[in-house]
Amino acid sequence: MSTDGHIRSKVDQLLLEIESDLITQTGYAEISFSQLENALGLGDFDVQAIEDLDFRNAQLSKEIFRKTVYFISKESPMADDLRFLISSLKVSESYERIGKLTKNIANRLDLMAKLSNKNISMHSLREMFREAHSLVNGSKAAYFSRDIVLAKDIIEKDFFIDSMYHSIFREYISYMLENPKNISNFVHLQFIAKQIERIGDHSTTIAEQAIFWRNGDDLSSWSRSKLDYLDE
């Protein structure tokens, strides 16, 4: 094997390691989502398991950062390789944040199970969570296939999650005004809704990185401006 061929082989191996680590992070997220879907539907979930996944996710994110910085400093990658490495940092960070958000939801649901009225309906939250879960899966598919059409579709669909959040917020305010005794319950539910909304935002970030990796375009300012418009 030539020297150039040996170097390329080493580079490819390092890139595959980072990509494999990212895929592992997506697996942690999927397990947490499955747990939370059970929690929102049946109230049956393992909060400690979700906390453990969050810890492993955070540790792996640090390892991806270390490998990526080492790679860039030692190999001076260019073009497609460099775009992948830059995007991998942001994608890993988004999955790390998604892990934190799922842990926050699990802890709040655990608190509600101990303190709150179990007859409170979570139908709206379940629907919102299913949409967010779908976005996370879609953004993962878009990123690893570098599918620009799918990535842009995910970015557009995130605005539906935002509109759902605003609708749920108004719904909970109405319930609290009707029955002040339930204020604490709906404050908890509103907190959970906000965490789900943030999961949608991180799905957008992952989709944006699919586009950046593919052709170097940065759509983050476009996405954020549309989000700002929704908040007005």
Short mmCIF file of C-alpha atoms in Angstrom, two decimals:
data_model
loop_
_atom_site.label_atom_id
_atom_site.label_comp_id
_atom_site.label_asym_id
_atom_site.label_seq_id
_atom_site.Cartn_x
_atom_site.Cartn_y
_atom_site.Cartn_z
CA MET A 1 0.00 0.00 0.00
CA SER A 2 1.31 3.48 -0.87
CA THR A 3 1.89 6.09 1.82
CA ASP A 4 -1.06 8.11 0.52
CA GLY A 5 -3.24 5.01 0.59
CA HIS A 6 -2.20 4.21 4.15
CA ILE A 7 -3.00 7.76 5.28
CA ARG A 8 -6.40 7.66 3.57
CA SER A 9 -7.16 4.34 5.23
CA LYS A 10 -6.31 5.81 8.64
CA VAL A 11 -8.48 8.86 7.96
CA ASP A 12 -11.40 6.68 6.87
CA GLN A 13 -11.08 4.59 10.02
CA LEU A 14 -11.19 7.66 12.25
CA LEU A 15 -14.21 9.01 10.39
CA LEU A 16 -16.00 5.69 10.77
CA GLU A 17 -15.30 5.68 14.52
CA ILE A 18 -16.88 9.10 14.93
CA GLU A 19 -19.86 8.15 12.78
CA SER A 20 -20.30 4.95 14.81
CA ASP A 21 -20.25 6.96 18.04
CA LEU A 22 -22.95 9.27 16.66
CA ILE A 23 -25.10 6.27 15.76
CA THR A 24 -24.67 4.98 19.31
CA GLN A 25 -25.93 8.34 20.60
CA THR A 26 -29.02 8.03 18.42
CA GLY A 27 -29.62 4.62 20.00
CA TYR A 28 -29.54 6.10 23.49
CA ALA A 29 -32.12 8.68 22.41
CA GLU A 30 -34.39 6.02 20.92
CA ILE A 31 -34.41 3.94 24.12
CA SER A 32 -35.25 7.04 26.17
CA PHE A 33 -38.08 7.96 23.79
CA SER A 34 -39.57 4.48 24.08
CA GLN A 35 -39.49 4.77 27.87
CA LEU A 36 -41.17 8.18 27.78
CA GLU A 37 -43.89 7.05 25.40
CA ASN A 38 -44.77 4.38 27.96
CA ALA A 39 -44.69 7.00 30.72
CA LEU A 40 -47.02 9.39 28.90
CA GLY A 41 -49.38 6.57 27.96
CA LEU A 42 -49.38 4.04 30.77
CA GLY A 43 -47.34 5.79 33.44
CA ASP A 44 -44.87 2.88 33.35
CA PHE A 45 -41.19 3.77 32.95
CA ASP A 46 -37.79 3.48 34.60
CA VAL A 47 -36.54 6.95 35.49
CA GLN A 48 -33.17 5.59 36.63
CA ALA A 49 -32.64 3.91 33.26
CA ILE A 50 -33.24 7.23 31.50
CA GLU A 51 -30.83 9.01 33.84
CA ASP A 52 -28.20 6.33 33.14
CA LEU A 53 -28.69 6.76 29.39
CA ASP A 54 -28.28 10.51 29.78
CA PHE A 55 -24.98 9.99 31.60
CA ARG A 56 -23.66 7.59 28.94
CA ASN A 57 -24.85 9.97 26.22
CA ALA A 58 -23.00 12.90 27.82
CA GLN A 59 -19.81 10.87 28.21
CA LEU A 60 -19.94 9.75 24.59
CA SER A 61 -20.49 13.34 23.45
CA LYS A 62 -17.29 14.32 25.23
CA GLU A 63 -15.47 11.45 23.51
CA ILE A 64 -16.74 12.55 20.10
CA PHE A 65 -15.53 16.07 20.82
CA ARG A 66 -12.10 14.76 21.83
CA LYS A 67 -11.76 12.57 18.74
CA THR A 68 -12.93 15.31 16.40
CA VAL A 69 -10.59 17.96 17.78
CA TYR A 70 -7.70 15.48 17.63
CA PHE A 71 -8.60 14.57 14.05
CA ILE A 72 -8.74 18.18 12.88
CA SER A 73 -5.47 19.13 14.61
CA LYS A 74 -3.51 16.09 13.38
CA GLU A 75 -4.90 15.36 9.92
CA SER A 76 -5.93 18.83 8.65
CA PRO A 77 -8.98 17.43 6.82
CA MET A 78 -10.53 19.30 3.91
CA ALA A 79 -13.79 19.53 1.97
CA ASP A 80 -16.24 16.72 2.70
CA ASP A 81 -14.24 15.29 5.61
CA LEU A 82 -14.01 18.67 7.31
CA ARG A 83 -17.71 19.37 6.83
CA PHE A 84 -18.55 16.02 8.38
CA LEU A 85 -16.34 16.70 11.40
CA ILE A 86 -17.79 20.18 11.97
CA SER A 87 -21.32 18.86 11.61
CA SER A 88 -20.62 15.90 13.89
CA LEU A 89 -19.78 18.26 16.75
CA LYS A 90 -23.13 20.02 16.43
CA VAL A 91 -25.09 16.81 15.94
CA SER A 92 -23.43 15.20 18.96
CA GLU A 93 -24.16 18.30 21.04
CA SER A 94 -27.81 18.19 19.95
CA TYR A 95 -28.13 14.55 20.95
CA GLU A 96 -26.47 15.33 24.27
CA ARG A 97 -29.05 18.08 24.83
CA ILE A 98 -31.88 15.76 23.76
CA GLY A 99 -30.65 13.33 26.41
CA LYS A 100 -30.83 16.08 29.04
CA LEU A 101 -34.33 17.05 27.92
CA THR A 102 -35.62 13.48 28.08
CA LYS A 103 -34.12 13.17 31.56
CA ASN A 104 -35.89 16.39 32.59
CA ILE A 105 -39.19 15.01 31.31
CA ALA A 106 -38.66 11.70 33.12
CA ASN A 107 -37.86 13.41 36.41
CA ARG A 108 -40.91 15.65 36.16
CA LEU A 109 -43.21 12.73 35.31
CA ASP A 110 -41.76 10.83 38.26
CA LEU A 111 -42.50 13.79 40.53
CA MET A 112 -46.06 14.05 39.19
CA ALA A 113 -46.63 10.34 39.77
CA LYS A 114 -45.75 10.83 43.42
CA LEU A 115 -47.55 14.11 44.07
CA SER A 116 -50.20 14.80 41.46
CA ASN A 117 -53.68 13.75 40.45
CA LYS A 118 -53.25 10.85 38.02
CA ASN A 119 -56.55 11.71 36.32
CA ILE A 120 -54.97 14.70 34.58
CA SER A 121 -55.17 14.14 30.80
CA MET A 122 -51.89 13.98 28.91
CA HIS A 123 -53.44 13.50 25.48
CA SER A 124 -52.05 16.76 24.02
CA LEU A 125 -48.59 16.03 25.39
CA ARG A 126 -48.63 12.51 23.95
CA GLU A 127 -49.49 13.87 20.51
CA MET A 128 -46.77 16.50 20.74
CA PHE A 129 -44.22 13.95 21.93
CA ARG A 130 -45.05 11.59 19.05
CA GLU A 131 -44.47 14.43 16.59
CA ALA A 132 -41.14 15.29 18.24
CA HIS A 133 -40.11 11.62 18.20
CA SER A 134 -40.93 11.48 14.49
CA LEU A 135 -38.79 14.58 13.88
CA VAL A 136 -35.83 13.08 15.72
CA ASN A 137 -36.07 9.92 13.63
CA GLY A 138 -36.43 11.95 10.45
CA SER A 139 -33.47 14.20 11.23
CA LYS A 140 -31.33 11.12 11.95
CA ALA A 141 -32.28 9.61 8.59
CA ALA A 142 -31.63 12.91 6.81
CA TYR A 143 -28.23 13.36 8.43
CA PHE A 144 -26.76 9.91 7.84
CA SER A 145 -28.08 9.77 4.27
CA ARG A 146 -27.31 13.47 3.65
CA ASP A 147 -30.81 13.83 2.22
CA ILE A 148 -31.38 17.54 1.64
CA VAL A 149 -35.06 17.16 0.69
CA LEU A 150 -35.83 15.24 3.88
CA ALA A 151 -33.76 17.66 5.97
CA LYS A 152 -35.72 20.67 4.70
CA ASP A 153 -38.97 18.81 5.35
CA ILE A 154 -37.90 18.23 8.97
CA ILE A 155 -37.07 21.92 9.39
CA GLU A 156 -40.52 22.87 8.12
CA LYS A 157 -42.28 20.32 10.33
CA ASP A 158 -40.59 21.66 13.45
CA PHE A 159 -42.75 24.77 13.12
CA PHE A 160 -45.78 22.52 13.65
CA ILE A 161 -44.24 21.41 16.96
CA ASP A 162 -43.86 25.05 17.93
CA SER A 163 -47.50 25.77 17.09
CA MET A 164 -48.54 22.73 19.14
CA TYR A 165 -46.57 24.10 22.09
CA HIS A 166 -48.30 27.47 21.90
CA SER A 167 -51.69 25.76 21.63
CA ILE A 168 -50.96 23.55 24.67
CA PHE A 169 -49.75 26.58 26.63
CA ARG A 170 -53.06 28.37 25.98
CA GLU A 171 -55.00 25.19 26.81
CA TYR A 172 -53.24 24.82 30.17
CA ILE A 173 -53.74 28.47 31.06
CA SER A 174 -57.46 28.00 30.43
CA TYR A 175 -57.57 24.89 32.65
CA MET A 176 -55.72 26.68 35.45
CA LEU A 177 -58.18 29.58 35.36
CA GLU A 178 -61.12 27.18 35.48
CA ASN A 179 -59.74 25.16 38.38
CA PRO A 180 -56.98 26.83 40.44
CA LYS A 181 -56.55 23.63 42.46
CA ASN A 182 -54.89 22.08 39.42
CA ILE A 183 -52.37 24.87 38.88
CA SER A 184 -49.40 22.85 40.14
CA ASN A 185 -50.29 19.92 37.87
CA PHE A 186 -50.50 22.07 34.77
CA VAL A 187 -47.31 23.94 35.63
CA HIS A 188 -45.56 20.56 35.55
CA LEU A 189 -47.22 19.66 32.25
CA GLN A 190 -46.30 23.01 30.71
CA PHE A 191 -42.68 22.40 31.72
CA ILE A 192 -42.78 19.02 29.98
CA ALA A 193 -44.30 20.61 26.86
CA LYS A 194 -41.43 23.10 26.74
CA GLN A 195 -38.88 20.29 26.94
CA ILE A 196 -40.60 18.53 24.04
CA GLU A 197 -40.59 21.76 22.03
CA ARG A 198 -36.84 22.04 22.59
CA ILE A 199 -36.38 18.47 21.33
CA GLY A 200 -38.00 19.63 18.10
CA ASP A 201 -35.55 22.51 17.88
CA HIS A 202 -32.59 20.13 18.22
CA SER A 203 -34.07 17.98 15.46
CA THR A 204 -33.94 21.08 13.29
CA THR A 205 -30.27 21.56 14.17
CA ILE A 206 -29.49 17.98 13.14
CA ALA A 207 -31.37 18.45 9.86
CA GLU A 208 -29.45 21.67 9.20
CA GLN A 209 -26.21 19.76 9.65
CA ALA A 210 -27.30 17.20 7.05
CA ILE A 211 -27.48 20.06 4.55
CA PHE A 212 -24.18 21.55 5.70
CA TRP A 213 -22.41 18.19 5.41
CA ARG A 214 -23.83 17.65 1.93
CA ASN A 215 -23.02 21.00 0.35
CA GLY A 216 -21.75 23.46 2.96
CA ASP A 217 -24.93 25.55 3.10
CA ASP A 218 -25.83 27.05 6.48
CA LEU A 219 -29.59 27.28 7.03
CA SER A 220 -29.47 27.99 10.76
CA SER A 221 -30.24 31.71 10.42
CA TRP A 222 -33.18 30.94 8.12
CA SER A 223 -34.57 28.36 10.55
CA ARG A 224 -34.17 30.59 13.59
CA SER A 225 -35.80 33.56 11.85
CA LYS A 226 -38.89 31.47 11.15
CA LEU A 227 -38.94 30.33 14.76
CA ASP A 228 -38.70 33.94 15.90
CA TYR A 229 -41.66 34.77 13.67
CA LEU A 230 -43.74 32.07 15.36
CA ASP A 231 -42.95 33.50 18.78
CA GLU A 232 -44.17 37.00 17.89
#
